[in-house]
């Protein structure tokens, strides 16, 4: 041995590394959920805009020329 020096990692170091890794994975999952919610919200906004545009076009067509 090298003067009684320990080689390798202690159990505490491994547990701490796992905790840090777990927190990182949890943060990434939370960011993914927020991104999915934002995508869903954008989809609904886009659909509402298309629906409104279609209704305005239909009203314009129904009004006929010169009205």
N, CA and C of each residue as an Amber inpcrd file, in Angstrom:
protein
   201
   0.8320000  -1.1860000   0.0000000   0.0000000   0.0000000   0.0000000
   0.8660000   1.2350000   0.0000000   0.2540000   2.3350000  -0.3490000
   0.9660000   3.6040000  -0.4790000   0.8590000   4.3970000   0.8130000
   1.5330000   3.9360000   1.8570000   1.5090000   4.6430000   3.1330000
   0.1270000   4.6450000   3.7780000  -0.6860000   3.6360000   3.4960000
  -2.0130000   3.5600000   4.0870000  -3.0610000   4.4120000   3.3770000
  -2.7030000   4.9740000   2.2150000  -3.6820000   5.7780000   1.4680000
  -4.7510000   4.8980000   0.8520000  -5.9310000   5.3780000   0.8910000
  -7.0480000   4.6360000   0.3300000  -7.1040000   4.9050000  -1.1740000
  -7.4090000   3.8810000  -1.9270000  -7.5830000   4.0340000  -3.3650000
  -9.0400000   3.7680000  -3.6980000  -9.5160000   4.3880000  -4.7450000
 -10.9050000   4.2000000  -5.1380000 -11.7960000   5.2350000  -4.4850000
 -13.0890000   5.0050000  -4.5840000 -14.0690000   5.9530000  -4.0540000
 -14.7690000   5.3570000  -2.8420000 -15.0810000   6.2030000  -1.9070000
 -15.8050000   5.7370000  -0.7250000 -17.2930000   5.6380000  -1.0560000
 -18.0160000   4.9450000  -0.2190000 -19.4510000   4.8020000  -0.4080000
 -20.1400000   6.1640000  -0.3640000 -19.6830000   7.0560000   0.5010000
 -20.2710000   8.3890000   0.6020000 -20.0860000   9.1590000  -0.7030000
 -18.9280000   9.0480000  -1.3120000 -18.6860000   9.7310000  -2.5820000
 -19.5920000   9.1850000  -3.6910000 -19.7870000   7.8960000  -3.6980000
 -20.6650000   7.2780000  -4.6990000 -22.1080000   7.7400000  -4.4840000
 -22.5580000   7.7510000  -3.2470000 -23.9200000   8.1990000  -2.9550000
 -24.1200000   9.6650000  -3.3340000 -23.1260000  10.4820000  -3.0570000
 -23.2100000  11.8940000  -3.4170000 -23.2630000  12.0700000  -4.9340000
 -22.4540000  11.3060000  -5.6370000 -22.4670000  11.3690000  -7.1060000
 -23.8230000  10.9210000  -7.6550000 -24.3970000   9.8870000  -7.0620000
 -25.7160000   9.4210000  -7.5030000 -26.7880000  10.4650000  -7.2210000
 -26.6790000  11.1530000  -6.0880000 -27.6350000  12.2060000  -5.7520000
 -27.5610000  13.3420000  -6.7670000 -26.3590000  13.7710000  -7.0960000
 -26.1800000  14.8460000  -8.0730000 -26.7200000  14.4220000  -9.4330000
 -26.4270000  13.2080000  -9.8410000 -26.9300000  12.6940000 -11.1140000
 -28.4550000  12.6030000 -11.1060000 -29.0210000  12.1350000 -10.0040000
 -30.4770000  12.0380000  -9.8920000 -31.1460000  13.3980000  -9.9750000
 -30.5600000  14.3990000  -9.3270000 -31.1140000  15.7490000  -9.4050000
 -31.0500000  16.2830000 -10.8340000 -29.9880000  15.9800000 -11.5310000
 -29.8660000  16.4060000 -12.9270000 -30.9110000  15.7540000 -13.8110000
 -31.1430000  14.4790000 -13.6090000 -32.1650000  13.7620000 -14.3880000
 -33.5480000  14.3120000 -14.0650000 -33.8070000  14.5820000 -12.7920000
 -35.0940000  15.1420000 -12.3860000 -35.3130000  16.5140000 -13.0220000
 -34.2880000  17.3500000 -13.0340000 -34.3990000  18.6800000 -13.6410000
 -34.6450000  18.5710000 -15.1470000 -33.9810000  17.6340000 -15.7980000
 -34.1880000  17.4400000 -17.2360000 -35.6110000  16.9590000 -17.5230000
 -36.1310000  16.0850000 -16.6890000 -37.5130000  15.6010000 -16.8690000
 -38.5090000  16.7350000 -16.6610000 -38.2710000  17.5790000 -15.6710000
 -39.1650000  18.7180000 -15.4250000 -39.1310000  19.6880000 -16.6030000
 -37.9550000  19.9150000 -17.1700000 -37.8430000  20.7950000 -18.3340000
 -38.5780000  20.1910000 -19.5240000 -38.5190000  18.8910000 -19.6760000
 -39.2230000  18.2160000 -20.7680000 -40.7340000  18.3690000 -20.6120000
 -41.2320000  18.2420000 -19.3930000 -42.6700000  18.4030000 -19.1380000
 -43.1000000  19.8290000 -19.4750000 -42.3080000  20.8130000 -19.0500000
 -42.6430000  22.2040000 -19.3680000 -42.6260000  22.4490000 -20.8730000
 -41.6960000  21.8450000 -21.5820000 -41.6330000  22.0010000 -23.0350000
 -42.8550000  21.3790000 -23.7030000 -43.2790000  20.2300000 -23.2190000
 -44.4760000  19.5930000 -23.7790000 -45.7210000  20.4330000 -23.5140000
 -45.8140000  21.0360000 -22.3390000 -46.9500000  21.9020000 -22.0320000
 -46.9510000  23.1350000 -22.9310000 -45.7830000  23.7110000 -23.1680000
 -45.6940000  24.8830000 -24.0370000 -46.0630000  24.5130000 -25.4710000
 -45.6480000  23.3390000 -25.9250000 -45.9900000  22.8810000 -27.2670000
 -47.4860000  22.6900000 -27.4000000 -48.1150000  22.1100000 -26.3970000
 -49.5560000  21.8970000 -26.4190000 -50.3020000  23.2300000 -26.4400000
 -49.8340000  24.1790000 -25.6560000 -50.4500000  25.5010000 -25.6260000
 -50.3160000  26.1860000 -26.9830000 -49.1530000  26.0760000 -27.6020000
 -48.9430000  26.6740000 -28.9260000 -49.8450000  26.0180000 -29.9670000
 -50.0340000  24.7200000 -29.8570000 -50.9220000  24.0120000 -30.7870000
 -52.3440000  24.5370000 -30.6660000 -52.8250000  24.7070000 -29.4410000
 -54.1880000  25.2110000 -29.2410000 -54.3320000  26.6320000 -29.7630000
 -53.3210000  27.4620000 -29.5540000 -53.3710000  28.8350000 -30.0590000
 -53.4060000  28.8560000 -31.5800000 -52.6240000  27.9980000 -32.2000000
 -52.5950000  27.9160000 -33.6590000 -53.9320000  27.4360000 -34.2050000
 -54.5030000  26.4280000 -33.5700000 -55.7980000  25.9250000 -34.0190000
 -56.8750000  26.9960000 -33.8830000 -56.8430000  27.7580000 -32.8030000
 -57.8210000  28.8320000 -32.6170000 -57.6610000  29.9020000 -33.6880000
 -56.4240000  30.2270000 -34.0260000 -56.1820000  31.2310000 -35.0600000
 -56.6670000  30.7430000 -36.4170000 -56.4180000  29.4850000 -36.7550000
 -56.9150000  28.9270000 -38.0240000 -58.4390000  28.9160000 -38.0650000
 -59.0600000  28.5600000 -36.9530000 -60.5190000  28.5360000 -36.8970000
 -61.0810000  29.9390000 -37.0930000 -60.5040000  30.9010000 -36.4190000
 -60.9700000  32.2810000 -36.5590000 -60.7690000  32.7770000 -37.9900000
 -59.6490000  32.4520000 -38.5800000 -59.3890000  32.8630000 -39.9610000
 -60.4330000  32.2480000 -40.9020000 -60.7290000  30.9750000 -40.7090000
 -61.7240000  30.3140000 -41.5430000 -63.1040000  30.9290000 -41.3880000
 -63.4670000  31.2870000 -40.1660000 -64.7660000  31.9100000 -39.9320000
 -64.8400000  33.2890000 -40.5900000 -63.7570000  34.0480000 -40.5190000
 -63.7370000  35.3620000 -41.1740000 -63.8210000  35.2220000 -42.6950000
 -63.1190000  34.2530000 -43.2280000 -63.1960000  34.0220000 -44.6740000
 -64.6010000  33.6230000 -45.0870000 -65.2420000  32.7660000 -44.3070000
 -66.6070000  32.3530000 -44.6190000 -67.5620000  33.5330000 -44.5370000
 -67.3850000  34.3960000 -43.5450000 -68.2370000  35.5680000 -43.4230000
 -68.0230000  36.5170000 -44.6110000 -66.7770000  36.6490000 -45.0510000
 -66.4760000  37.5110000 -46.2030000 -67.1220000  36.9560000 -47.4630000
 -67.0730000  35.6250000 -47.6320000 -67.6650000  35.0030000 -48.8080000
 -69.1910000  35.1580000 -48.7630000 -69.7760000  34.9500000 -47.5840000
 -71.2320000  35.0500000 -47.4520000 -71.7350000  36.4780000 -47.6540000
 -70.8890000  37.4660000 -47.3380000 -71.2970000  38.8560000 -47.5070000
 -71.4440000  39.1970000 -48.9850000 -70.7150000  38.5080000 -49.8270000
 -70.8110000  38.7370000 -51.2660000 -70.0830000  40.0100000 -51.6840000
 -70.0230000  40.2330000 -52.9860000 -69.2960000  41.4050000 -53.5030000
 -70.0770000  42.6990000 -53.2220000 -69.3400000  43.7290000 -52.9240000
 -69.9470000  45.0380000 -52.7340000 -70.6410000  45.2430000 -51.4010000
 -70.5660000  44.3340000 -50.5080000 -71.2140000  44.4990000 -49.1890000
 -70.2200000  44.8740000 -48.1400000
